[in-house]
Coordinates of C-alpha atoms and ligand atoms in Angstrom, one line a residue:
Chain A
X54 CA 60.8 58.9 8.2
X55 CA 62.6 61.7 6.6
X56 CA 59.9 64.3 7.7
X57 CA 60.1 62.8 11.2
X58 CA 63.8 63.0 11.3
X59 CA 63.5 66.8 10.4
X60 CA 61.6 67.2 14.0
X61 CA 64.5 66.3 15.9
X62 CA 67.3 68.1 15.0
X63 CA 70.2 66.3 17.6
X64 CA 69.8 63.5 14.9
X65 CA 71.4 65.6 12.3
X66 CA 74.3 66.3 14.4
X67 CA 77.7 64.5 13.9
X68 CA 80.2 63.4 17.1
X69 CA 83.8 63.1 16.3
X70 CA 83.1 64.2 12.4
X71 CA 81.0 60.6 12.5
X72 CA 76.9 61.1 12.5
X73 CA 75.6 60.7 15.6
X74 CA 73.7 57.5 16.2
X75 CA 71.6 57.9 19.3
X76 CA 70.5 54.4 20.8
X77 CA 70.6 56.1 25.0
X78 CA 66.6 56.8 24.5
X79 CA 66.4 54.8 27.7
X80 CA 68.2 57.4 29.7
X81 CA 66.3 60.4 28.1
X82 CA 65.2 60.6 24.6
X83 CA 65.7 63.5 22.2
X84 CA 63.2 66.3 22.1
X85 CA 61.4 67.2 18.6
X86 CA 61.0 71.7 17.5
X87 CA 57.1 71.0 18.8
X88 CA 58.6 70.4 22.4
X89 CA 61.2 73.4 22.7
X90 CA 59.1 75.7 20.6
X91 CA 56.8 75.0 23.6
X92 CA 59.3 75.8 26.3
X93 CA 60.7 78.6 24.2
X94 CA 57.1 80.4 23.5
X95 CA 56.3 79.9 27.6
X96 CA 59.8 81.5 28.1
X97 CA 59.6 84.5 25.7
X98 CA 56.5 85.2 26.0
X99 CA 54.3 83.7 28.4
X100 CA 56.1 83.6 31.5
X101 CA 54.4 84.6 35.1
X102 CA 54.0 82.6 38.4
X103 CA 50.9 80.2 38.1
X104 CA 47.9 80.1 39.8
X105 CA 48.7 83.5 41.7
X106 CA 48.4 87.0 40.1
X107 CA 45.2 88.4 38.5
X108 CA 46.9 89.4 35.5
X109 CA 46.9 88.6 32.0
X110 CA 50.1 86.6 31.4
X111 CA 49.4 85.2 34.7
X112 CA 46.3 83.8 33.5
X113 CA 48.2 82.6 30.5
X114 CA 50.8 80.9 32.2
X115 CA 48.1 78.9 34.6
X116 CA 46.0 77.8 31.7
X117 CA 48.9 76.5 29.7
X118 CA 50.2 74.1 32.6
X119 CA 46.6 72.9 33.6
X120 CA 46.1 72.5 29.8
X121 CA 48.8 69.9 30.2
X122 CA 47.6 68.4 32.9
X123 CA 44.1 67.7 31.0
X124 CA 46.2 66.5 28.4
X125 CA 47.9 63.9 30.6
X126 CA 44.6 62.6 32.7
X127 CA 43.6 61.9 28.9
X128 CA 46.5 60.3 27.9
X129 CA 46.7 58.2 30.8
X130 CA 43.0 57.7 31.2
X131 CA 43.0 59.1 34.7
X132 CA 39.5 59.1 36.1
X133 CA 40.0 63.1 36.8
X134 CA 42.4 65.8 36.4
X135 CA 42.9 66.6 40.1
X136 CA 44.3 62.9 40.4
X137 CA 47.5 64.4 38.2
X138 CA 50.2 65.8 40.4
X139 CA 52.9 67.3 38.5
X140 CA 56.5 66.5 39.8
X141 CA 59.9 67.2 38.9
X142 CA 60.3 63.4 37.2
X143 CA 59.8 60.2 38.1
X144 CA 62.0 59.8 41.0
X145 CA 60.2 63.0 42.6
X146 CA 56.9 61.0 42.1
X147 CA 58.5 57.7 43.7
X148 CA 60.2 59.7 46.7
X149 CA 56.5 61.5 47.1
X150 CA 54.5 58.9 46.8
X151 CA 56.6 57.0 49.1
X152 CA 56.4 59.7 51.4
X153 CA 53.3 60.7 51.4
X154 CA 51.9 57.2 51.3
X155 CA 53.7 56.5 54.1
X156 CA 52.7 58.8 56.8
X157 CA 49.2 57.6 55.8
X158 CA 49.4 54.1 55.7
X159 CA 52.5 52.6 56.7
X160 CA 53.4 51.3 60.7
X161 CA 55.9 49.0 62.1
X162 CA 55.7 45.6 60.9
X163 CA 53.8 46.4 57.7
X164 CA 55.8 45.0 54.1
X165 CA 56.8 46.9 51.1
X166 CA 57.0 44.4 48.1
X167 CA 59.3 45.7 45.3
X168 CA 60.7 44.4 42.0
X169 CA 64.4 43.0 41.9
X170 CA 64.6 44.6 38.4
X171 CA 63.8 48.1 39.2
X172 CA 65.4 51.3 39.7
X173 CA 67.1 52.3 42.2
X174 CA 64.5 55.4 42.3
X175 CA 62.0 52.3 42.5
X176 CA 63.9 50.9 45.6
X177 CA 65.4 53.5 47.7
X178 CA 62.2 55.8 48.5
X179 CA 61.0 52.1 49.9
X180 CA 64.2 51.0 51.6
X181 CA 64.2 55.0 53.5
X182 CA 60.6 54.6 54.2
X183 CA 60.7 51.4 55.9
X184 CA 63.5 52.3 57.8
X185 CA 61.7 54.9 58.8
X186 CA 58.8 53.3 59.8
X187 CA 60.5 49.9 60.8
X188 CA 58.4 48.1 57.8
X189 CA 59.7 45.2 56.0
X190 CA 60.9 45.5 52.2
X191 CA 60.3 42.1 50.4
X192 CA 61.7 41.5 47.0
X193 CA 59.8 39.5 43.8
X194 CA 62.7 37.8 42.3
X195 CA 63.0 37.5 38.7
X196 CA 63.8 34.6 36.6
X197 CA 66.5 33.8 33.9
X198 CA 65.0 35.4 31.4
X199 CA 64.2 38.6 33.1
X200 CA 60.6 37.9 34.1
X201 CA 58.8 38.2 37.2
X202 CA 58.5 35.0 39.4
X203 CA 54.8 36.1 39.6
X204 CA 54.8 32.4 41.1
X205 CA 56.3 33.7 44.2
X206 CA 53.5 36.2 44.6
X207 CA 51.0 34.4 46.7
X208 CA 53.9 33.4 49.1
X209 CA 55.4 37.4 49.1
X210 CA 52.0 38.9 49.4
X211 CA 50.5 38.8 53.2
X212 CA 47.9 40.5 55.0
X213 CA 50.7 42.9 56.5
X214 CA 51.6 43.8 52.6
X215 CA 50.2 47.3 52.4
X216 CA 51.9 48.1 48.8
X217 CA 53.8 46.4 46.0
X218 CA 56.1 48.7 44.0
X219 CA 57.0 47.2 39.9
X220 CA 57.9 49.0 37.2
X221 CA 55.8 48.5 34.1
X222 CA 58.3 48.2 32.0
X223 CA 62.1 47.2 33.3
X224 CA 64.9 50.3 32.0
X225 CA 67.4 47.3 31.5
X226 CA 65.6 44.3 30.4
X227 CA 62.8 46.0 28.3
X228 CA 60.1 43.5 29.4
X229 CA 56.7 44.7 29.8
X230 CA 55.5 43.4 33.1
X231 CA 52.1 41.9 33.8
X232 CA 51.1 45.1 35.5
X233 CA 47.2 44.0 35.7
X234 CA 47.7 40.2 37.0
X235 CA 50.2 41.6 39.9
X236 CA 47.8 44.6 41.0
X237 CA 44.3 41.9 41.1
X238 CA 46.9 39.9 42.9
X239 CA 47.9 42.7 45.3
X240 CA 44.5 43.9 45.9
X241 CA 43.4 40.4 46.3
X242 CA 45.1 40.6 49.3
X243 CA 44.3 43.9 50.1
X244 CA 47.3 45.6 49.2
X245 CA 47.9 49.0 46.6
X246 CA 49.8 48.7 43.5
X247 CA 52.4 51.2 42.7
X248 CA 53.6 51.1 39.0
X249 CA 56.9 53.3 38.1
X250 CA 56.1 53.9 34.0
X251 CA 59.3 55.9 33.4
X252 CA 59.7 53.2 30.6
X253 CA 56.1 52.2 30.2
X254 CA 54.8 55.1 29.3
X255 CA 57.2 55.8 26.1
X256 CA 56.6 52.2 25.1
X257 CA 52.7 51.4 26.4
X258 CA 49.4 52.5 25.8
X259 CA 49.2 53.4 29.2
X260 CA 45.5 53.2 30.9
X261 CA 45.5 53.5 34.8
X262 CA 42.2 51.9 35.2
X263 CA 42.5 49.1 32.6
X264 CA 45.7 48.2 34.7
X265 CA 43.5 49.0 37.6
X266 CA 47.0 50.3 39.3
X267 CA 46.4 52.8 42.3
X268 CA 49.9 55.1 41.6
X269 CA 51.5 55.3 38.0
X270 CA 54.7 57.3 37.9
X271 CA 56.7 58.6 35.1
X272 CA 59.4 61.6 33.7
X273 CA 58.7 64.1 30.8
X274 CA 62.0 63.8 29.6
X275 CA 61.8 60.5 28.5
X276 CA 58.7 60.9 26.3
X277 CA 60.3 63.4 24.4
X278 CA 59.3 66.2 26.9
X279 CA 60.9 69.1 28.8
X280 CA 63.5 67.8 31.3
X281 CA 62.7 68.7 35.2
X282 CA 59.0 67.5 34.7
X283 CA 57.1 64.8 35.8
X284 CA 54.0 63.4 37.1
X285 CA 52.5 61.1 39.9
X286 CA 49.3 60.0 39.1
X287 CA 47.0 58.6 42.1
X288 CA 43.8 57.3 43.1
X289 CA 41.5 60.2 44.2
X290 CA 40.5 58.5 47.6
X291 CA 44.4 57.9 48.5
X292 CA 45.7 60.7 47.5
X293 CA 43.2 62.7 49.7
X294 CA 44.5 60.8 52.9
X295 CA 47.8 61.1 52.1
X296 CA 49.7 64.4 53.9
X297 CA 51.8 66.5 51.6
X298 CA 55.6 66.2 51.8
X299 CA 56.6 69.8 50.9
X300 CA 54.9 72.8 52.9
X301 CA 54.8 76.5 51.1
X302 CA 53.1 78.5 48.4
X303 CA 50.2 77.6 47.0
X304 CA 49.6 74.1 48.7
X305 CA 47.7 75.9 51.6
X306 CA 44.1 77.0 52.8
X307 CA 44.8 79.3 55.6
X308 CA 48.6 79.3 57.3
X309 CA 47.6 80.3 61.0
X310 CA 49.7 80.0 63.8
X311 CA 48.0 77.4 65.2
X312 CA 47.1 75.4 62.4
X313 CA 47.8 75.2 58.5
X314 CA 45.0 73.6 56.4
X315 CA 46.1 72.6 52.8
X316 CA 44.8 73.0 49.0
X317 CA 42.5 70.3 48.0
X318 CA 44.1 68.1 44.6
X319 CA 46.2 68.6 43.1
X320 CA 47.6 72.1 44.6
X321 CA 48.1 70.3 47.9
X322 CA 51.4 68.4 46.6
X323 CA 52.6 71.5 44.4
X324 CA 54.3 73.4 46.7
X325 CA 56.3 76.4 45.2
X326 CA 56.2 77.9 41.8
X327 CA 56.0 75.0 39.6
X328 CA 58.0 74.4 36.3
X329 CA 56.4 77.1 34.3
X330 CA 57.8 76.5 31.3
X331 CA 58.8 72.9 31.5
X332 CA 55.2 70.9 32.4
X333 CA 53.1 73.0 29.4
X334 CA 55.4 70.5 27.0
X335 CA 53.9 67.2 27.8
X336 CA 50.8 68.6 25.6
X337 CA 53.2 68.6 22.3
X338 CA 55.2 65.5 23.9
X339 CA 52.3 63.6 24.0
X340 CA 51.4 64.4 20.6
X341 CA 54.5 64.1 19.1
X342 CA 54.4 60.4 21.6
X343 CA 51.2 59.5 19.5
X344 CA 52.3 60.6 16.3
X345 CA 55.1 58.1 15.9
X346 CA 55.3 54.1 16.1
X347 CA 57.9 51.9 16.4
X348 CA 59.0 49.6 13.7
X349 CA 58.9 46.3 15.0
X350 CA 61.0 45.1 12.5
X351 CA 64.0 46.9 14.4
X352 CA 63.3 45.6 17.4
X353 CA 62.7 42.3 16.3
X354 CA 66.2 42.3 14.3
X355 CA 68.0 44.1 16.6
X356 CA 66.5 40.6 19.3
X357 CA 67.1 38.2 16.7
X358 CA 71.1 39.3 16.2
X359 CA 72.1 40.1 19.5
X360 CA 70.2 36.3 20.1
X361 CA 72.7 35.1 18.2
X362 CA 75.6 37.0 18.0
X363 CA 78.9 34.5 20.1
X364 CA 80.0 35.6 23.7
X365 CA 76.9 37.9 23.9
X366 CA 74.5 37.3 26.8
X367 CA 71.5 39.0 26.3
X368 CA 69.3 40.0 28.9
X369 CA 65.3 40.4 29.3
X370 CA 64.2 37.4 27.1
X371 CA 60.9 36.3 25.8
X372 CA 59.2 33.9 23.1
X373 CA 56.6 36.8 22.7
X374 CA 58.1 40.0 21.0
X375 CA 54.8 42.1 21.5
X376 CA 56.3 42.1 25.0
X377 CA 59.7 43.1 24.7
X378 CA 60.2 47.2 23.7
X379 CA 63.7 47.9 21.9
X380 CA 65.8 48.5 25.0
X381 CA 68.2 45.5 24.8
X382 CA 70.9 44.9 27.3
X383 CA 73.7 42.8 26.6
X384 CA 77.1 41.2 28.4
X385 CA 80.0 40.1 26.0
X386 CA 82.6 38.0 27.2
X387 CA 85.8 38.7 27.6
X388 CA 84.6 42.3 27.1
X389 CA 84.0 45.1 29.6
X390 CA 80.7 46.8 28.9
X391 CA 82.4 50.1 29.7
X392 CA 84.9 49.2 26.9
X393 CA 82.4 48.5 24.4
X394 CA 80.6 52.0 25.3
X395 CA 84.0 53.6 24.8
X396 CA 84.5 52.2 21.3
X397 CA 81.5 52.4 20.1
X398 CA 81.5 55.8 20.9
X399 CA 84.0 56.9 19.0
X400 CA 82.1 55.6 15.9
X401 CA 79.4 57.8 17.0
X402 CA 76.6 55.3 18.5
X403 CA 75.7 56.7 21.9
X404 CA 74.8 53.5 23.9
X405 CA 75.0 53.5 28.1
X406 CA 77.1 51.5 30.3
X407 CA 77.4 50.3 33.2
X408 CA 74.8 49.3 36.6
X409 CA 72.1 50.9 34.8
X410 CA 70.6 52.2 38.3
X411 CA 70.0 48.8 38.8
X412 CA 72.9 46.8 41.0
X413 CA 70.8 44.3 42.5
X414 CA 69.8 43.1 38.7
X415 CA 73.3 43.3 38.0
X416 CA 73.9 41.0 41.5
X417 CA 71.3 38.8 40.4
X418 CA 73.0 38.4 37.0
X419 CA 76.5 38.1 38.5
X420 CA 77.6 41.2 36.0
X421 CA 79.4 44.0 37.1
X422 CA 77.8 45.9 34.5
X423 CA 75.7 45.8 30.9
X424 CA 75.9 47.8 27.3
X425 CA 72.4 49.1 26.8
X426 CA 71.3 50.4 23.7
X427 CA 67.7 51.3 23.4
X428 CA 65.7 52.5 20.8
X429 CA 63.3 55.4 19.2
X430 CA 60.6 55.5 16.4
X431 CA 63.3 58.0 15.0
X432 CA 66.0 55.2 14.7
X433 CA 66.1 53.4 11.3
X434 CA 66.7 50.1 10.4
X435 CA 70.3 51.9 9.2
X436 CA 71.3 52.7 12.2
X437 CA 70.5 49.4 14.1
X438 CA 72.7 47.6 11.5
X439 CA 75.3 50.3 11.7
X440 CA 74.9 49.4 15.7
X441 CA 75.2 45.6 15.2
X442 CA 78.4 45.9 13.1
X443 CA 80.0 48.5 15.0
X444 CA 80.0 46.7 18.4
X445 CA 80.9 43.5 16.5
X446 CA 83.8 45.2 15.4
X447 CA 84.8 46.4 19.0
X448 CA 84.3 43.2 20.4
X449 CA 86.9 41.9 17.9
X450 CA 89.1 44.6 19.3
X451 CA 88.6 43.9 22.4
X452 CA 89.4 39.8 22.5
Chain B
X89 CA 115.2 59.2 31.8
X90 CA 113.2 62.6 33.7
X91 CA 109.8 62.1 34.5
X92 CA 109.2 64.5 31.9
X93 CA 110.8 63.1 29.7
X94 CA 109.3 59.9 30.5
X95 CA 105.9 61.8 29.1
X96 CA 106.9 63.7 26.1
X97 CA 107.9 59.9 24.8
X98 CA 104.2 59.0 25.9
X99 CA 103.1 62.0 24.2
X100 CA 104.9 61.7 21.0
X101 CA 103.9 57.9 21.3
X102 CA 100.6 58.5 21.3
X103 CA 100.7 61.3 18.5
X104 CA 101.7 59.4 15.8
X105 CA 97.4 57.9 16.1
X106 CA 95.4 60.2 14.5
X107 CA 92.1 57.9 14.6
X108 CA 90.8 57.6 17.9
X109 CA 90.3 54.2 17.3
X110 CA 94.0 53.6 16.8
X111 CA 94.4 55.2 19.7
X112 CA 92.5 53.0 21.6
X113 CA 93.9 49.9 19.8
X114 CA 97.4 51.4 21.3
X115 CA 96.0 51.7 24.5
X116 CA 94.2 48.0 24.3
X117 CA 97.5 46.5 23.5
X118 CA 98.9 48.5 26.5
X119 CA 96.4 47.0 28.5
X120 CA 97.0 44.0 28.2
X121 CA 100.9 43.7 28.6
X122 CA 100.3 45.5 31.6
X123 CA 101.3 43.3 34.1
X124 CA 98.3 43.8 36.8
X125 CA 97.8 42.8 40.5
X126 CA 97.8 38.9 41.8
X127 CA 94.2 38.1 43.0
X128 CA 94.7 38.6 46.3
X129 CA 96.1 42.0 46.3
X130 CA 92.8 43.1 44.5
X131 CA 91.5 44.4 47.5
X132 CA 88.6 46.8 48.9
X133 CA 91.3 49.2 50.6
X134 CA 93.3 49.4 46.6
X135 CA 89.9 49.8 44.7
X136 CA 89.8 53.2 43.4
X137 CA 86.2 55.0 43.7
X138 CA 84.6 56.8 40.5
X139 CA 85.4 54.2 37.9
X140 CA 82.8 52.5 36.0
X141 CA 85.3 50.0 35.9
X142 CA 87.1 48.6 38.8
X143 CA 90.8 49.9 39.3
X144 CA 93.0 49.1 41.6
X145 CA 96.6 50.2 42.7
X146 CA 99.0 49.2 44.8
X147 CA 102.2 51.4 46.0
X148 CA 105.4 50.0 47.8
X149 CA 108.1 52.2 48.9
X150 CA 111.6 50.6 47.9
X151 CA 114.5 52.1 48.0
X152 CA 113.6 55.7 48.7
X153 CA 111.1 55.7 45.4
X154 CA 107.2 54.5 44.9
X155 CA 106.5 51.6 43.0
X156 CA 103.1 51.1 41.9
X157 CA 101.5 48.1 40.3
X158 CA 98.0 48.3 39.0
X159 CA 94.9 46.2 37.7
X160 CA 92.0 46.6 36.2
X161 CA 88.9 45.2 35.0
X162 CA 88.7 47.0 31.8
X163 CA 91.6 46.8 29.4
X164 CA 91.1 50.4 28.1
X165 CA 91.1 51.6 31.9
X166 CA 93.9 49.0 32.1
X167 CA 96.1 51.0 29.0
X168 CA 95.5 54.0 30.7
X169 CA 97.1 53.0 33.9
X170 CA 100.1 51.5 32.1
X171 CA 101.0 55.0 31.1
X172 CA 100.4 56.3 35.1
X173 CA 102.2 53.6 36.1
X174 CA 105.2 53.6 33.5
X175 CA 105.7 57.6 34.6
X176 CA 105.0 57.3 37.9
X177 CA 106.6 54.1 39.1
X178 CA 110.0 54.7 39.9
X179 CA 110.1 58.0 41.5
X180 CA 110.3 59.7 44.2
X181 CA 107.2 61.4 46.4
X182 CA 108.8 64.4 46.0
X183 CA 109.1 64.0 42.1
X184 CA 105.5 63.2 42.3
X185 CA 104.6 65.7 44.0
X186 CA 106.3 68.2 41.9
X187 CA 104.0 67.5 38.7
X188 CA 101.0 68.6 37.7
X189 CA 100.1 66.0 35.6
X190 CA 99.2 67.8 33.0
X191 CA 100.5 65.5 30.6
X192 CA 97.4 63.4 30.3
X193 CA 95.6 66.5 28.8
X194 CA 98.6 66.6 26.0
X195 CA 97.2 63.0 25.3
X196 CA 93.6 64.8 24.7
X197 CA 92.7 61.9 27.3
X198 CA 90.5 63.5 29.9
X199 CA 88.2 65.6 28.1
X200 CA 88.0 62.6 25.0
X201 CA 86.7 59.9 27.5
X202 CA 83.4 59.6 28.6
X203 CA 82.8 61.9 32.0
X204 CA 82.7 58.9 34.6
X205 CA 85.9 58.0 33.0
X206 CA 87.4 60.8 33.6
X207 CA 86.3 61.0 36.8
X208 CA 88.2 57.5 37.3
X209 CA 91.4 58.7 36.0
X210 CA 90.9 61.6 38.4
X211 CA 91.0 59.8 41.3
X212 CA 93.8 57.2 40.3
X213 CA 95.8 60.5 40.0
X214 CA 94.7 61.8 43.0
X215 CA 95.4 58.2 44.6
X216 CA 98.9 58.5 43.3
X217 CA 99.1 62.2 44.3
X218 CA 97.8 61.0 48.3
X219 CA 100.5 57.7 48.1
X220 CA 103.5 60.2 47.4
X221 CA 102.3 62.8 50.0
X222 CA 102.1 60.2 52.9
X223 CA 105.4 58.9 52.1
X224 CA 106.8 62.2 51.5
Ligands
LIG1182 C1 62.3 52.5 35.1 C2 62.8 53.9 35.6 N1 62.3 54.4 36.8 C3 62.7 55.6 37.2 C4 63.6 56.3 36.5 C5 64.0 57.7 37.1 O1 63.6 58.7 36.2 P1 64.2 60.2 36.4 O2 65.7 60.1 36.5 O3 63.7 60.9 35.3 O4 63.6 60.7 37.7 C6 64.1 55.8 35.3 C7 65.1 56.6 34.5 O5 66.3 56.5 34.6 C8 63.7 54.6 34.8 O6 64.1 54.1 33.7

């Protein structure tokens, strides 16, 4: 634990002469030497636009961001490498995809199905694009607990549904979704499957074709990667009817007046110089993602105590642990979450407040906002306790 | 008492807490003697944007001076708008508009609280700053 400490040196640091406890790993996790090693090496000493120039560095640039994008097709199981489309983060891959799949696919009248717990990156690509086309966005409720009414599906899903849009795993409740029951649903009715895996992927195996998904999204800052990168996986045969959203450099064939024919995969939804430095860092990311497992231990303290813990609500709720991941968001009476944030701040635990880009889930829950603290296999059992007394300290303040 | 005067006695107040948490303690127990708004007059035009929590104020003109009265949903927020309102209420626009509010950085206030909350207190002083330049 020590050793893997040592990688990540924001865990050494101390806010307001307290040491810092970092439990916001939702929002973006820390990065380990590996990963800015990576993006300093790039900078210093590899840097030159990609896929362009003849040159040496050139060269060396090019192959170190397509060596990352073999190492994410494996990661991911992708069935090829052109299939992986590097992005700026997730919500670049949602706003493309919905985009992109929508000039393809989507007409007036057709239905958009999307999860009540997701992101608002998850939702608002869908809520512009039907607008845009005059589509229908439907909504697959969740329950009490936080799960999907996957009840409601047959009565959601019609033969106008073109694609339904869930996250794998939800950034406030933490509940891994049934990703591979609601895509044989969805394609059972001859629908796509979009799953957002800004969460899932930091938390899942992740295998596109076992979940037999046709988009998976996710960030690189999240899984311990470079910030500004990110990837939107896609099924070979869509992606090749679906027309680019940005025009410009190196996402063309010929550019003649007349007519501009585009790059085959993956170039074709590059446009512009790509994150040069930034995208080569999934490769030590995703080792650094493998190397390290989470104590479940923590997580299933950390469920068990806030369980039980008086005036605390606890959101995202299941008999089986194996499908909850240590993000756990909470509601105290008689407490504002923003409050609790502030206090617990200033005994150095770095938790999020507030809507959690999520305000219909808060609707849903009747909450103006939650306290979120998630978790990393860098956290220690220490620090979860130190957590659990430190907010029930400021909720005693706070009553 | 002088507006500023009204603020150094905030100022040395709040300096005898050395502990940020006794700070907030101070500005909990602020919070909730604070008076706040009657449920009705918690309306969408007195909600003040950029909060994580819901603030809202309310401003009368009596007598040639502003009065404000102010709510909120969360009690630290709620301290913190004591203090605006106990320097604030009582004065004229034009004594409003005459300070430049730096006190609150002398309380180590806007840089010490999270970002979105200091983006609330900077639109509740803006929203004070607007009140006394209409009724200027
Ligand atoms: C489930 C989920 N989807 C999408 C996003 C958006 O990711 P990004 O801000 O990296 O684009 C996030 C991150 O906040 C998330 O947790």
């Amino acid at each position: 634990m020590c050793d893997l400490r040592n990688e990540f040196p924001q865990l050494g640091r101390t806010v307001y002469g307290k040491p810092l406890v970092y439990l916001d790993n939702a929002a973006t996790s820390l990065r380990p030497r590996s990963v800015t090693a990576c993006w300093d090496e790039i900078s210093s000493m590899r840097t030159a636009n990609l896929h362009r120039a003849v040159h040496r560095v050139a060269t060396e640039a090019t192959e170190a961001y397509e060596a990352a994008r073999d190492a994410v097709r494996e990661f991911i199981n992708a069935p090829e490498r052109e299939e992986v489309i590097f992005t700026s983060g997730a919500t670049h891959s949602l706003n493309l995809a919905a985009w992109s799949f929508g000039e393809a696919f989507i007409g007036e009248g057709d239905e958009i199905l999307v999860d009540e717990a997701g992101h608002h990156s998850n939702i608002v690509p869908w809520q512009m694009l039907c607008r845009r086309k005059g589509a229908v966005l439907k909504v697959l409720q969740v329950d009490e607990s936080g799960a999907l009414r996957l009840d409601l599906l047959p009565s959601l899903l019609s033969s106008r549904t073109r694609l339904v849009c869930v996250a794998h795993v939800s950034n406030v409740l933490g509940l891994v979704n049934p990703v591979r029951e609601i895509a044989d649903a969805a394609h059972a009715a001859g629908a796509r499957i979009l799953v957002d895996g800004a969460q899932g992927i930091v938390h899942q195996k992740v295998d596109v074709q076992a979940l037999d998904c046709d988009f998976y999204a996710f960030s690189g800052h999240k899984m311990y990667g470079a910030p500004g990168t990110g990837v939107l996986w896609g099924r070979r045969a869509l992606l090749e009817q679906m027309p680019p959203m940005f025009g410009g450099g190196e996402m063309i064939q010929t550019v003649r007046w007349e007519e501009t024919t585009y790059a085959p995969l993956p170039q074709k939804f590059e446009a512009g110089t790509q994150n040069i430095s930034g995208t080569p860092c999934f490769v030590p990311a995703i080792e650094c993602l493998r190397s390290m497992q989470q104590d479940e231990c923590i997580t299933e303290h950390v469920y068990r105590e806030l369980s039980a813990m008086p005036g605390v609500r606890l959101f995202g709720t299941t008999p089986d642990l194996s499908r909850k991941v240590p993000v756990f968001s909470i509601a105290v009476e008689g407490a504002h979450h923003e409050d609790l944030a502030l206090i617990l701040d200033k005994m150095g635990v770095a938790v999020r407040s507030g809507q959690m880009c999520a305000e219909p889930l808060m609707d849903r829950f009747g909450v103006t906002g939650m306290l979120r603290a998630s978790f990393a296999p860098y956290n220690t059992m220490q620090e979860a306790e130190y957590f659990l007394s430190s907010l029930r300290k400021a909720i005693s303040m706070l009553k | 008492m002088t507006l500023k005067e009204k603020q150094q006695e905030i100022i040395d107040d709040f300096s005898l807490y050395e502990e940020w948490l006794d700070k907030y303690e101070y500005l909990i127990e602020l919070g909730k003697g604070l008076e706040g708004l009657p449920e009705e007059k918690k309306t969408e035009d007195r909600l003040i944007k950029g909060c994580q929590s819901r603030v809202w104020l309310d401003c009368e003109k009596r007598d040639g001076v502003l009065v404000f009265s102010a709510d909120s949903d969360a009690i630290i927020t709620k301290g913190i708008i004591s203090l605006l309102v106990g320097v604030y209420s009582g004065r004229t626009p034009q004594e409003i508009l005459a300070d430049d509010f730096s006190f609150l950085d002398a309380l180590g206030l806007k840089e010490n609280l999270s970002p979105t909350r200091a983006n609330g207190l900077v639109s509740m002083i803006a929203t004070i700053r607007s009140k006394a330049a209409e009724n200027e």
